[in-house]
Structures are given as C-alpha cells and as structure tokens.
Coordinates of C-alpha atoms in Angstrom, one line a residue:
Chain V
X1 CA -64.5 -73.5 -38.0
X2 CA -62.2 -70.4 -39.2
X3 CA -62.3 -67.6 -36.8
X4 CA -63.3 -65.3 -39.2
X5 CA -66.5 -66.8 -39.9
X6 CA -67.9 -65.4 -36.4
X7 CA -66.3 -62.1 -37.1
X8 CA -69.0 -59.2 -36.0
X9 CA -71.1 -57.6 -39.1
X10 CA -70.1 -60.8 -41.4
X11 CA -72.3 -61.3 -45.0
X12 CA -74.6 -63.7 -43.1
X13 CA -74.8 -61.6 -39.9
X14 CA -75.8 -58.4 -41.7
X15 CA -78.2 -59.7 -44.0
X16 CA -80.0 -61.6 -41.0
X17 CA -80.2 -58.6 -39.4
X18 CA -81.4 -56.7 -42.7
X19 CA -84.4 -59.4 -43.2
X20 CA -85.2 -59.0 -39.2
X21 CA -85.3 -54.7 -39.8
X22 CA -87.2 -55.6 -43.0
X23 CA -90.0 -58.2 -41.7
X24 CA -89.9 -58.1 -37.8
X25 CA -92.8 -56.6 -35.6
X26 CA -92.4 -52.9 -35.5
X27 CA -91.9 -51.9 -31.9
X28 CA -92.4 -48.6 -32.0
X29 CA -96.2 -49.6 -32.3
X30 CA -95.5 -51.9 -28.6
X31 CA -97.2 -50.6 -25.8
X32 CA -93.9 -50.6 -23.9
X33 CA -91.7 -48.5 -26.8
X34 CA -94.6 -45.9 -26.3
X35 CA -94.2 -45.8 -22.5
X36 CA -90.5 -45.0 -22.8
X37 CA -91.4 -42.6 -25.0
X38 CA -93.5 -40.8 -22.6
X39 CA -90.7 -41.3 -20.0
X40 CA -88.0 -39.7 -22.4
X41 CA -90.4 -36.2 -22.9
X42 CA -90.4 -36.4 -19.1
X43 CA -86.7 -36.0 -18.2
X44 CA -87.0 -33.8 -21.1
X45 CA -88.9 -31.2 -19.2
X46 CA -87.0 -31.6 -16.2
X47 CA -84.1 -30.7 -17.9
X48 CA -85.8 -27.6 -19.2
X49 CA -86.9 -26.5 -16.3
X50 CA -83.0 -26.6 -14.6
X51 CA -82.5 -24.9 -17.5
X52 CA -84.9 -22.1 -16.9
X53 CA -84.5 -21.9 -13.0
X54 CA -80.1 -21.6 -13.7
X55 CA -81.0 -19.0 -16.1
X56 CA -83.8 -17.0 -13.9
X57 CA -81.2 -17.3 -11.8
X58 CA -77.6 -15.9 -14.5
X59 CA -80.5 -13.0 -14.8
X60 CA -81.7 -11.7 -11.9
X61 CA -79.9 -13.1 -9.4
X62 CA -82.6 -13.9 -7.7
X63 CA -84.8 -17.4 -7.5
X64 CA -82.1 -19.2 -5.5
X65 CA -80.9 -19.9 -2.1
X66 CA -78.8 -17.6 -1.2
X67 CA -79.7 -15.0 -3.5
X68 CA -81.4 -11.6 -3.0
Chain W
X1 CA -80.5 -73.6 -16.0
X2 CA -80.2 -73.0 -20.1
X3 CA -80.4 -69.7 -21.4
X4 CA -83.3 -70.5 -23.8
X5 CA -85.4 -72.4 -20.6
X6 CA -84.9 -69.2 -18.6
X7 CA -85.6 -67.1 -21.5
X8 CA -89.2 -68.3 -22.0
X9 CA -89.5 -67.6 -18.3
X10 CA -89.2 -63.8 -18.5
X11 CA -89.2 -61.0 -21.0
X12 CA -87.2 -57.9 -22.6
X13 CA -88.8 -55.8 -20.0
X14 CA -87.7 -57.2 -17.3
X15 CA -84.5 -57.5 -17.9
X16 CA -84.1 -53.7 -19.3
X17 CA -85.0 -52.7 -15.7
X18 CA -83.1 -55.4 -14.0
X19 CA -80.2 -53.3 -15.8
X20 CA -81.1 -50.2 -15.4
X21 CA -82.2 -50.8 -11.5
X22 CA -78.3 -52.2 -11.1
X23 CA -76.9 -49.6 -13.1
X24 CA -78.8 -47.1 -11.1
X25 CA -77.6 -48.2 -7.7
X26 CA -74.5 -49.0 -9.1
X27 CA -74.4 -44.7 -9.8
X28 CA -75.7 -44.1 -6.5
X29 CA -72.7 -45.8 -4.9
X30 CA -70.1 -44.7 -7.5
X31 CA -70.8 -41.2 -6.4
X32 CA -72.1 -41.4 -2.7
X33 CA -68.1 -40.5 -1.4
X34 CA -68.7 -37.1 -3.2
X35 CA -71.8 -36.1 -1.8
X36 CA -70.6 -36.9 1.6
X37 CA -67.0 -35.2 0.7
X38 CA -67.5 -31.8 3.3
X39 CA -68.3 -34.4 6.4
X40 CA -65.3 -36.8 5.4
X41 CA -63.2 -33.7 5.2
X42 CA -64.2 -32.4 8.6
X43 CA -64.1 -35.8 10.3
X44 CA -60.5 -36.2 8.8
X45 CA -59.0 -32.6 8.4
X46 CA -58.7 -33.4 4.7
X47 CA -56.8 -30.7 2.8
X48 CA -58.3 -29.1 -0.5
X49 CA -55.2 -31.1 -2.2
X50 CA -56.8 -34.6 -0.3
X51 CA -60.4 -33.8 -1.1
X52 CA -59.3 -33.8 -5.2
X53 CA -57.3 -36.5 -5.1
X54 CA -60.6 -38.1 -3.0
X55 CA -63.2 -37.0 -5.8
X56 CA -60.3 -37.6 -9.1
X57 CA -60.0 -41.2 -7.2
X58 CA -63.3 -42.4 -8.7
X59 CA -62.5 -42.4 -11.8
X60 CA -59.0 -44.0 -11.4
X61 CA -60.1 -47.9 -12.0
X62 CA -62.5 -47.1 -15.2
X63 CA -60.8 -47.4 -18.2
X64 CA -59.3 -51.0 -16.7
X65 CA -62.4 -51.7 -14.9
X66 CA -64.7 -51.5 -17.8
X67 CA -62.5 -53.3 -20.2
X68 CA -62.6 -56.5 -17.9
X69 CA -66.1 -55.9 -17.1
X70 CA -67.2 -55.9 -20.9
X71 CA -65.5 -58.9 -21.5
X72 CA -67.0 -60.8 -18.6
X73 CA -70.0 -59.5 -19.6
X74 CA -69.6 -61.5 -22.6
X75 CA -67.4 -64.7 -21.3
X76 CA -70.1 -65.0 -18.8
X77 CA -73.1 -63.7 -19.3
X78 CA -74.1 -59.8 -17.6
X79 CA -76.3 -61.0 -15.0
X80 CA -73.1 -62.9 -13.1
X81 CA -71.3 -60.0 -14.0
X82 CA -73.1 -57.7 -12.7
X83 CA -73.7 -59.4 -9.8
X84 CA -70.2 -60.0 -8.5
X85 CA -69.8 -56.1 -8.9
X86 CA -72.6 -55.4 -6.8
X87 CA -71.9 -58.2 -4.0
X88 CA -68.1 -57.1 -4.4
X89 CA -68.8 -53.2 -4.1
X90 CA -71.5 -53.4 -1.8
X91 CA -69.4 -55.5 0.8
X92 CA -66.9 -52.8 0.2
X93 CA -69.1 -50.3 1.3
X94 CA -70.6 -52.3 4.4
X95 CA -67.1 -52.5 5.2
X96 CA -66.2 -48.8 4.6
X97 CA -68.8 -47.8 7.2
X98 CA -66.8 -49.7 9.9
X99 CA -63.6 -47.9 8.2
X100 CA -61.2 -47.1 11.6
X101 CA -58.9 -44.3 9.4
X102 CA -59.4 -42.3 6.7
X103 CA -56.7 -44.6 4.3
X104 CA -58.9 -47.5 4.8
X105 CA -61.8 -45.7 4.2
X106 CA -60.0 -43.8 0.9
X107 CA -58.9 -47.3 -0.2
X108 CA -62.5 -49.0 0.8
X109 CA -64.1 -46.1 -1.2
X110 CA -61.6 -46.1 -4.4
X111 CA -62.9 -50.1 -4.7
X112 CA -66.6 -49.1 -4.2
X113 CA -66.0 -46.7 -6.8
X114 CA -65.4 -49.6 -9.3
X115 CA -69.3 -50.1 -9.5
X116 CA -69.2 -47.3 -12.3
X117 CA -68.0 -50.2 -14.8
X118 CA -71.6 -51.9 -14.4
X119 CA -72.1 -49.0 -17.4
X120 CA -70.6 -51.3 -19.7
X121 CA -72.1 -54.6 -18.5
X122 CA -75.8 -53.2 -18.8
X123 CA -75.2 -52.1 -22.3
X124 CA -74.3 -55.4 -23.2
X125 CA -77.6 -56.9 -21.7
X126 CA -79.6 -54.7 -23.0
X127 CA -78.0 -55.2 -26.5
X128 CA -78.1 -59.0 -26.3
X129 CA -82.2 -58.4 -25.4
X130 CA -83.5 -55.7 -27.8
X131 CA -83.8 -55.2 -31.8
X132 CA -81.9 -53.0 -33.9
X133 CA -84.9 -50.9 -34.3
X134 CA -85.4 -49.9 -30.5
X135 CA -81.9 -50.4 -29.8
X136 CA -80.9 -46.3 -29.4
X137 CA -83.9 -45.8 -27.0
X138 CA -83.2 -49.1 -24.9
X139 CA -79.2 -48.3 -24.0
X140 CA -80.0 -44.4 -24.1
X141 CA -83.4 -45.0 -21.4
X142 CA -80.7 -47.5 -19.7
X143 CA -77.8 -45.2 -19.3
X144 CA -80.1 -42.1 -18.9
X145 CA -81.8 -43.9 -15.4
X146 CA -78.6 -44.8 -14.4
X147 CA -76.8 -41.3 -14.8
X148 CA -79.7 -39.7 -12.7
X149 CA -78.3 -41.9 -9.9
X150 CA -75.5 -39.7 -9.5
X151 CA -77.5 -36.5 -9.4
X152 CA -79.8 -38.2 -7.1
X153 CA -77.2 -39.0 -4.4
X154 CA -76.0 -35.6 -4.7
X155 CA -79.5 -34.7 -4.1
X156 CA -80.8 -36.9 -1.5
X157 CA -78.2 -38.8 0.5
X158 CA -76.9 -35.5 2.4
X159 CA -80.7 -34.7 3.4
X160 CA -81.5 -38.2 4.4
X161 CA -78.5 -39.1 6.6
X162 CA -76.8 -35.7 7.2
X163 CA -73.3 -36.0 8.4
X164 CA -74.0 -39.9 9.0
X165 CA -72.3 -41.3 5.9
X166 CA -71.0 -44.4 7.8
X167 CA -74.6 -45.1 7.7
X168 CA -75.3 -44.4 4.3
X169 CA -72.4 -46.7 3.4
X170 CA -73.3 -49.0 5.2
X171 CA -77.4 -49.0 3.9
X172 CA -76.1 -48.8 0.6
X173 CA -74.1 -51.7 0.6
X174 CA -76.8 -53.9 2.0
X175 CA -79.4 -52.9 -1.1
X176 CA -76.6 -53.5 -3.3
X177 CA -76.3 -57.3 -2.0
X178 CA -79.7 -57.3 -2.3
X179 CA -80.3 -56.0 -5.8
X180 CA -77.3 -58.2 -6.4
X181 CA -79.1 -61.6 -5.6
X182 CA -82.4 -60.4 -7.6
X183 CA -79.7 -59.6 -10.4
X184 CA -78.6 -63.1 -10.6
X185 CA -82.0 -64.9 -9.8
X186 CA -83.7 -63.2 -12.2
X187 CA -80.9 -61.6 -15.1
X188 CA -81.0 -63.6 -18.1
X189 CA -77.9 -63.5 -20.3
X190 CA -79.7 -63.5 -23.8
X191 CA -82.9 -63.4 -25.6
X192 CA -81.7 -66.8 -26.9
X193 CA -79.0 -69.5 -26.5
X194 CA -77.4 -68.5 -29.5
X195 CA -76.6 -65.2 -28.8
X196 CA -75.2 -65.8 -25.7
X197 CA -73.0 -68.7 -27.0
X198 CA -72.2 -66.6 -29.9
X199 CA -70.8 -63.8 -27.5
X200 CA -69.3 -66.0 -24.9
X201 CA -67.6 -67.8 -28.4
X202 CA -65.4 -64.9 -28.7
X203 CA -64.5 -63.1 -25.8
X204 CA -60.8 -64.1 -26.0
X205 CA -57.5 -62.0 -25.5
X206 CA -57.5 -62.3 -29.2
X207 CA -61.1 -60.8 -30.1
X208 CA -60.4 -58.1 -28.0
X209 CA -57.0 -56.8 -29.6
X210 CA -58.9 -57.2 -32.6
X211 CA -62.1 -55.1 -31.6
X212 CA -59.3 -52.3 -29.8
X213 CA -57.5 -52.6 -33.4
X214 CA -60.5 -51.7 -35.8
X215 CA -60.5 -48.0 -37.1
X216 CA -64.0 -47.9 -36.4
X217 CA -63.7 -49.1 -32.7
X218 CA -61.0 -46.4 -31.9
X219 CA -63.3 -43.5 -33.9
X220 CA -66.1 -44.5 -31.7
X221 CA -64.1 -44.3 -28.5
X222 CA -62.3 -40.8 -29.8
X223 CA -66.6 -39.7 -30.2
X224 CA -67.0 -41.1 -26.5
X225 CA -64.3 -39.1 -25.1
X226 CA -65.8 -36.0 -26.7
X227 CA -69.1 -37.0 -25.4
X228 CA -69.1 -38.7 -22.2
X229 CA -65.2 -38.0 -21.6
X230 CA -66.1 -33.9 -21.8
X231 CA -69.4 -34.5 -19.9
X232 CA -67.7 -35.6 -16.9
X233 CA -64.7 -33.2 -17.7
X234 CA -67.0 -30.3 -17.1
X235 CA -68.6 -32.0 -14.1
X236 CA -65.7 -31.4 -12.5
X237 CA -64.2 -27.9 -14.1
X238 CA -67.3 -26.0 -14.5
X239 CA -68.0 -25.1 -10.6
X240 CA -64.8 -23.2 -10.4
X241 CA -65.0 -21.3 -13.8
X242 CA -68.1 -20.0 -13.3
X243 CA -66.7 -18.9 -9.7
X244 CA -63.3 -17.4 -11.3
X245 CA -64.7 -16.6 -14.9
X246 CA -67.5 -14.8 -14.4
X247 CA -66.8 -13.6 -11.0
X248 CA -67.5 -9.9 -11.6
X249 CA -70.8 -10.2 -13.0
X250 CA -71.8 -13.1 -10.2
X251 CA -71.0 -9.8 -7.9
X252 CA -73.1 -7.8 -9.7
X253 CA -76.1 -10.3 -9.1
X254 CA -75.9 -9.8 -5.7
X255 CA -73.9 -13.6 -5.1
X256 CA -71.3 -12.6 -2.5
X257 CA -69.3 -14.6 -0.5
X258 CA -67.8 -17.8 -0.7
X259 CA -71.0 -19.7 0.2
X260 CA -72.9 -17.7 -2.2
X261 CA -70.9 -17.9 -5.0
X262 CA -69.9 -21.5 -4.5
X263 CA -73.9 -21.7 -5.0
X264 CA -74.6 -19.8 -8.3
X265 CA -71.5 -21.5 -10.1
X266 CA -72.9 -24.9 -8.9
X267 CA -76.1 -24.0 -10.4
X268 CA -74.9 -22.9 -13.6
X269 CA -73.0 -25.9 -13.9
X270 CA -75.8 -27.9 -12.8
X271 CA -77.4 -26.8 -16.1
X272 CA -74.9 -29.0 -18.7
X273 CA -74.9 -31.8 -16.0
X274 CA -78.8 -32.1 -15.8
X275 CA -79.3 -31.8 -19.9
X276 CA -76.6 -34.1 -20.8
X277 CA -78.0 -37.3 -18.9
X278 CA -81.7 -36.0 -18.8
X279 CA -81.4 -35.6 -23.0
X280 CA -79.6 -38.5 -23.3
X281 CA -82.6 -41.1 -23.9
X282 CA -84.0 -38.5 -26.6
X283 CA -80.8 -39.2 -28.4
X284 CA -81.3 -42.6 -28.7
X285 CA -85.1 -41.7 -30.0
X286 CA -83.8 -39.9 -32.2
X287 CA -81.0 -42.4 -33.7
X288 CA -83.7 -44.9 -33.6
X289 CA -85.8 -42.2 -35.9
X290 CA -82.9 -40.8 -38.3
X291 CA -83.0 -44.7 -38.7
X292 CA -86.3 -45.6 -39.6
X293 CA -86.4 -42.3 -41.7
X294 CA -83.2 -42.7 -43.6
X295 CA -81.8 -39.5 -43.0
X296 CA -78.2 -39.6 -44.1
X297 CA -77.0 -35.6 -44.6
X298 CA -73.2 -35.9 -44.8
X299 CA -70.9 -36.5 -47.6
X300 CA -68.1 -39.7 -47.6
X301 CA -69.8 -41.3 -44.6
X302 CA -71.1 -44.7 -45.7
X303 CA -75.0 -45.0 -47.1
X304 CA -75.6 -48.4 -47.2
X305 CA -75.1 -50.0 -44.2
X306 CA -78.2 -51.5 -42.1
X307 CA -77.5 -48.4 -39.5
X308 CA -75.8 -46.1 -41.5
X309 CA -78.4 -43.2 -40.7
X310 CA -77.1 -43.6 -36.6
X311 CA -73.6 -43.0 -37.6
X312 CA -75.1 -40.2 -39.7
X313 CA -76.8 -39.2 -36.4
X314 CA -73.6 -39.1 -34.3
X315 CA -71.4 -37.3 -36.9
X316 CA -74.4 -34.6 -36.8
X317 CA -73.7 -34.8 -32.6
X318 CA -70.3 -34.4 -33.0
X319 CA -70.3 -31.3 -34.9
X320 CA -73.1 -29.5 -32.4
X321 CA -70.7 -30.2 -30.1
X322 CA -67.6 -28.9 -31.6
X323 CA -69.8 -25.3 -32.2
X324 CA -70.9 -25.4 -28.7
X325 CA -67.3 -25.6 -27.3
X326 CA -66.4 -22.4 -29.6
X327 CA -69.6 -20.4 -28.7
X328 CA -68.8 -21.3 -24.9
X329 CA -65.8 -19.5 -25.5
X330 CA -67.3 -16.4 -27.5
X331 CA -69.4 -15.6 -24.3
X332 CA -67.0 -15.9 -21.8
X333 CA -64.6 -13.0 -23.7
X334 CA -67.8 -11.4 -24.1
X335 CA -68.5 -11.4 -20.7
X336 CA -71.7 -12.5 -21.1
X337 CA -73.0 -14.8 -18.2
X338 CA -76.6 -15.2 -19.3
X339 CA -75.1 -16.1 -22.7
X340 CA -73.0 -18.7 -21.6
X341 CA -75.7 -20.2 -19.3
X342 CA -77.8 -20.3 -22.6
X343 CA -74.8 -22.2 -24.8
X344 CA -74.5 -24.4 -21.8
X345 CA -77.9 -25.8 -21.7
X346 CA -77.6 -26.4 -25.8
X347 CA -74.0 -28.2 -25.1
X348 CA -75.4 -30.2 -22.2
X349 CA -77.8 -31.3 -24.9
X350 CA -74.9 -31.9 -27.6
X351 CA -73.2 -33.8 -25.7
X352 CA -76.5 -35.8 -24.8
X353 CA -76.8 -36.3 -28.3
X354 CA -73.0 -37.6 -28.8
X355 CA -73.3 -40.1 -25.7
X356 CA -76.8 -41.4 -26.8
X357 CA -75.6 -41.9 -30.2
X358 CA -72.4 -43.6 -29.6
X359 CA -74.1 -46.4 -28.0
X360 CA -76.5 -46.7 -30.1
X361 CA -73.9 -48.1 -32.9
X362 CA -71.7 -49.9 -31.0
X363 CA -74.0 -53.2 -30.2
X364 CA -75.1 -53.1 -33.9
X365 CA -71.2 -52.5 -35.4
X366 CA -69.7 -54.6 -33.2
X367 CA -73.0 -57.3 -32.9
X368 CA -70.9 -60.5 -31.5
X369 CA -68.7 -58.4 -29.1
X370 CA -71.0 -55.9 -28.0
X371 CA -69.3 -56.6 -24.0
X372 CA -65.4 -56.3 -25.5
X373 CA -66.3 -53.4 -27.7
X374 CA -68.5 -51.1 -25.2
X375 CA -65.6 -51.7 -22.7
X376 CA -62.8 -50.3 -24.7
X377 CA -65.0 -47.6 -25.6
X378 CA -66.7 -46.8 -22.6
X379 CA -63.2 -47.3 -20.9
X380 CA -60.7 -45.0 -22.8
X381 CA -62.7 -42.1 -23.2
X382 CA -63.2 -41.7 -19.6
X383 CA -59.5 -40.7 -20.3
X384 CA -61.2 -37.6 -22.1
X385 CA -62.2 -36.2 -18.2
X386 CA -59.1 -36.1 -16.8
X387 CA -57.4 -34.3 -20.1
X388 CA -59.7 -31.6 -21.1
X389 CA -59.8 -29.8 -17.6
X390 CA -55.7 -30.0 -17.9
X391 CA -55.7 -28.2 -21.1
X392 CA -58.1 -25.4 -20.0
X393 CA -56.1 -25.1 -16.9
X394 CA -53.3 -24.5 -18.8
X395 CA -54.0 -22.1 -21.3
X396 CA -53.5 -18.1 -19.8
X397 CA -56.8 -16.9 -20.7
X398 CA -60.0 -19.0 -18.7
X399 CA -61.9 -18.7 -21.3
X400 CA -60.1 -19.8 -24.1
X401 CA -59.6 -23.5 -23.1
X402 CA -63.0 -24.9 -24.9
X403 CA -62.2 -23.1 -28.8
X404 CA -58.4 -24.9 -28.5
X405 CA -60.2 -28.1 -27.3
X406 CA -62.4 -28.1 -30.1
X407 CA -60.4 -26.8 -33.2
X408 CA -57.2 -28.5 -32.1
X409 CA -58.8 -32.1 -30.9
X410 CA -62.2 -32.3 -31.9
X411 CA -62.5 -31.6 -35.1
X412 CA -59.0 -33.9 -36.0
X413 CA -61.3 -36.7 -34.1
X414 CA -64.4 -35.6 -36.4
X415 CA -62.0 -36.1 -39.4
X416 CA -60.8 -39.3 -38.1
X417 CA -64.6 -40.2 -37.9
X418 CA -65.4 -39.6 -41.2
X419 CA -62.6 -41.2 -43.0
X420 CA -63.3 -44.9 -40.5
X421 CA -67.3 -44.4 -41.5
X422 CA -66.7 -44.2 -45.0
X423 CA -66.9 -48.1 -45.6
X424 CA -70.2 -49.0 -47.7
X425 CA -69.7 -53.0 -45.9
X426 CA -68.5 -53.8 -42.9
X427 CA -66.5 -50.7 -41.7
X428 CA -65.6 -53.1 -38.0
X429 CA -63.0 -55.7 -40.4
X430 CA -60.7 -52.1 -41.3
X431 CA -57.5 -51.6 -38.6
X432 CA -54.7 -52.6 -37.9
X433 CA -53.7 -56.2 -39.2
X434 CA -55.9 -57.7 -41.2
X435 CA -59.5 -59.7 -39.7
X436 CA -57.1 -63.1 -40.1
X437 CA -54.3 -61.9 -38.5
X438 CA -55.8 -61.1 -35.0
X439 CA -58.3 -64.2 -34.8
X440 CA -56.3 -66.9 -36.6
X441 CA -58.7 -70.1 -38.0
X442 CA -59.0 -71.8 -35.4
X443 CA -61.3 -71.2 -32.3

C-alpha cells in the first residue's frame, strides 16, 4: 500500500467524516454532552467570582488576607 | 485482549474520565515541588537563584517529553502510555520522599516533573474516543480538569501536610501507582480496532518529520505558544510585576510589606491563571458551536473544510489575544491597577479561548496522528513560557514588554496563520517536501 494513502485528512478520510457530521446521532441532545455542559457554566462562575474577589480587592484594598 | 473485545466492554465516558482522572493527578504531581518550594528552601538553605532554577526545572523535559509521549500514545495505544508515566513518576516521587540531599531530591523532582507530558497522551485518547461534533468540549473539559490540578495543589497540599512534603511525595506517588493500574486495567486505546491500528500504522520517525513539516502543524504550535506558551509565561512573570509595576498604588491600598504585597500581586495574578484554565472548556463549547452554526467571519481563511468554522474560532482567539496584550500595556503606563486587573481577567479568558481552540483542530486536522501531532504542538510551544518573560525583562520600561510581544511576534504568527488556513482541501499535505517525499510508498 503507498504511504500516502493513510496520509491524515485524505479524499476518503474526509468525506467519511463529512457523512458521519452529516448522519450521526447528534450528541449535543446526549444526556452526558448536557452534563458537561452544566459542568463548563460551573468553572465558569468560579472564575468570575476570582475575578470579582481580585478586583474587590485592586479597589479597596480590602477583602483579603492581609489587607485593611 | 483486542481493542474491539474491550471496546464493547466499556464506553466513551469512562474512558474521558479515566483521562482526565490521570491527567489530573498527573497536574497534581507536576506542580506539587512548587507548592512545597518555601519548606524545600528552608530545609536546604536554597538561594532565590536555586529556588528559580527549582520552579524553571519543571518545565525543562516538556517539549522532548511530550513529543515521545504523543508518539507512544499512538505506537502503543494511551492507556500503556499513560500508565508507564504514572508508575514511572509516581515511583519517582515515592522515592523523592526518602531523598537524603537536596540534588537527589532536585534530580528525583525534575523526573516527577515529566508527568506534565500525560497532556498530550490524554488528548489523544480522548480524540481516538469522541466525534468531531463534541470533540472541542471533550479535550477542552479534559484539559480544563486537569489544569485545576495544579491550582488545587497550590491550594490544598500546603494545608493538608504543612511543612511535611516528604509525606506528600511520598502519598502522591502511591495514588499515582494506583490510578496507574486502574489506567491500564480499564484504558481502552480506541473506540474501535481500526482506529487504533490506523494510528499505531503510522507513528514512525517518518510520519513524524512529516506532521513537524506541514505549514499547518507549525501555525498551530506558533497559536499554542501564544496560548498555552503565554499562559504559563505569565504564571510565572506576573507575581513580580504586579509587586514592581504597580507598587505605588499597591501602597496606596494599604498592602505594605513584603508579606503583604507578595499577597495582593499573587492575587491579581491569580485572576489570568484561574480564567485561563477555568474558561478553557467554554472554548471548546464554543468551537463545537461556531461549528454546528457555521460561523466563518474572516477573509482568506478556508470555508470549506468539515471544521473550517474551529479554525475560524481560533483565528477569532488569537486576535482577542493580541488586543489584550496591548491594552495590558495601556494600563500599566496609565497607572491604572483596577484597569489592568479588569484586562487581565478578559486575557485569562483569550487565552482560554486560544488553548481550547487549538486542540480542538488538531485531532480533526491531523485525524491519523492525533498522538505525533498534539506532541509537537503541545511540546514546542511550551518554548513560548520561557521566552516571553525574557523579552519583558528585557525591555527598560515594565510595562511595555506585552505591546512588543504582541505587535512584534504575535501578529507575524497571526499572519502566518492565515496564509497556512487558506487551503479550501486538505491544508495538513502543505510544508516542506511534498506528502511523498516524507512517507515514501511503502509502509
């Protein structure tokens, strides 16, 4: 077989992949896809709230150990 | 056992958090010498010059490291992979709590530190595992959980075991055996036999020069190191800028002292640390959206390719990026400390966007060699955190060091990115020497 045949992203690869996109299940409907989700809004809001404590904190200089 | 006999036996689930459960560990060890750094330095009478070369020294083994690993990852599957790095580290560290000096501990340590390359090997199980269209939430949830590791050991480890960190060590090695074993019982290479043979197929010397050679490859690594590269660049740099750059107005809040100062410059850093692993999942969900929506904004990047929107996605990353580095700058000749707290927290999040969205093109461009490819990439750009704090350090004014970053190497890279991403089919066969040059025709 020519090496080239199994080269990444070749004619047969890519339209494989097309008709999988195309017809496959849609896993954003999965009960798992929506957990993860749920679990990215969550470190979401962590980060905001580092966010807001860091800048309570670039403020007021208070709100932190060993501020005012 | 065959791939597709295990296979049946377990699911895409499972194996995502048998990565992410590695990778996290794996972070948890990578970092653990840094978090225990003040007792080391006491125990030892470490200089400040010893305690950098101790926290630069973790980083020292990536860029090889995570080339081999991503190879191995496809020669022989992730879950061995991954495995021998956690046995391998993990006796490290058992051994590194027995350390009788502080070189065999440094050179104990340097080797544990090698369990940051697992970063590699868990993308390329989670690519072999999930489709294209929840393939940006699956690596950016993967490498997201594993990032918080390092926060985490910051975090916890110092309140847990105080001033023990033989005992740390030691504990940490001995879940890392055992996370190691569950690894291998459990990790299945592939979601079928063909993908794994497919992968194992070409990870040769050869397919590697060939995936380091493509135009594409190197734009994506270039994107890295302006991503991840500056992420862990800044880890390191910010602490003392705020401390030197803003020192006046950290006065004025009432933060004096070296203690006290130390603290408020950590916790403004702490803001791009925290928002460019915590966002880094909502990249992926995005790239995974831009994809299923079609959105494709920019001009001479390719339109047609089955994930053309993601590259569209990480150009837009790029470019937040590049204006977050300049308005960094604007505040701090301003003077303006809230302001650059503020532009912080929005380049934590571009830079989020710009690590999330690299790897969320890499298993799809580079489908056979997802192991090769995320090695080179993930490797080299770790270059990107030893450089940047270099420059800035250079440059007379503080505060000028992020606008001659961005306008001198960024947006060249940006350019660079562009003129690889304009191919309408397959953009991975452009480099240099041709596709038959590099593999030959005969396997």
């Amino acid at each position: 077989m020519n090496r080239a045949d199994v080269t990444p992203g070749s004619k047969d690869r890519a339209e494989e992949h097309a008709l999988e996109n195309e017809f496959g299940s849609d896993p954003t409907k999965e009960f798992g896809y929506k957990r993860a989700v749920a679990a990215v809004y969550l470190e979401i809001v962590i980060a905001v709230a580092v966010t807001i404590f860091s800048l309570y904190m670039a403020l007021t200089g208070t709100g932190g150990f060993p501020g005012k | 056992m065959r791939v597709s006999t295990r296979a049946s036996r377990t699911n895409k689930t499972e194996q995502f958090i048998l990565a992410s459960m590695g990778f996290f560990w794996c972070f948890l060890m990578w970092f653990a010498s840094a978090a225990f750094s003040p007792s080391i330095a006491e125990d030892y009478g470490l200089s400040i010059a010893q305690l950098g070369i101790l926290a630069s020294s973790a980083i020292w083994l990536a860029p090889v490291g995570r080339i081999v690993a991503g190879w191995a990852a496809d020669r022989i599957g992730a879950p061995n992979t991954f495995a021998i790095i956690l046995v391998f580290t993990g006796l490290f560290s058992i051994g590194s709590a027995f350390a009788s000096s502080y070189n065999v501990l440094f050179i104990m340590r340097v080797v544990v530190a090698m369990a940051g390359v697992s970063f590699v090997v868990g993308i390329q199980h989670v690519a072999q595992w999930f489709e294209d269209k929840e393939i940006g939430l699956a690596e950016g949830l993967f490498a997201g959980t594993g990032n918080v590791g390092a926060g985490m050991g910051a975090l916890l480890l110092p309140r847990i075991y105080g001033t023990n960190y033989s005992d740390a060590f030691l504990h940490l090695g001995l879940v890392a055996l055992l996370i190691g074993a569950v690894y291998y019982w459990r990790g299945v290479a592939a979601k079928t036999e063909q993908i794994a043979r497919r992968a194992a197929a070409v990870a040769t010397p050869r397919d590697s020069l060939f995936v380091w050679t493509r135009y594409c490859a190197i734009a994506l690594m270039l994107a890295y190191a302006m991503a991840f590269g500056l992420e862990i660049g800044m880890n390191a740099w910010l602490p003392g800028y705020y401390a030197k750059g803003f020192s006046e107005e950290i006065k004025r809040l009432g933060f004096t002292g070296a203690v006290s100062v130390q603290v408020a410059a950590g916790t403004f850093a702490a803001v791009e640390s925290f928002n460019a692993s915590l966002w880094r999942p909502f990249s992926g969900y995005m790239s995974d959206i831009w994809q299923r929506k079609g959105w494709m904004p920019f001009p001479i990047i390719s339109k047609h390719l089955p994930y053309s929107p993601r590259i569209h996605w990480l150009a837009m990353a790029l470019v937040l990026i590049t204006i977050m580095m300049v308005l960094l700058t604007v505040a701090g000749l301003l003077g303006y400390l809230h302001m650059s707290v503020l532009v912080l927290a929005f380049f934590g999040i571009a830079i989020a966007f710009g690590t999330g969205g690299t790897f969320a093109i890499v298993p799809l461009m580079f489908r056979d060699r997802p192991g090769a490819a995320a090695g080179f990439i993930g490797g080299f750009s770790t270059g990107g955190g030893i450089i940047y704090p270099l420059v800035y350090g250079f440059l007379p004014n503080i505060h000028m060091g992020y606008a001659f970053v961005a306008l001198s190497m960024f947006i060249p890279i940006i350019l660079f990115y562009f003129w690889t991403m304009r191919y309408e089919r397959h953009p991975e066969e452009h480099g240099m020497g041709s596709k038959e040059h590099w593999l030959g025709t005969a396997a």
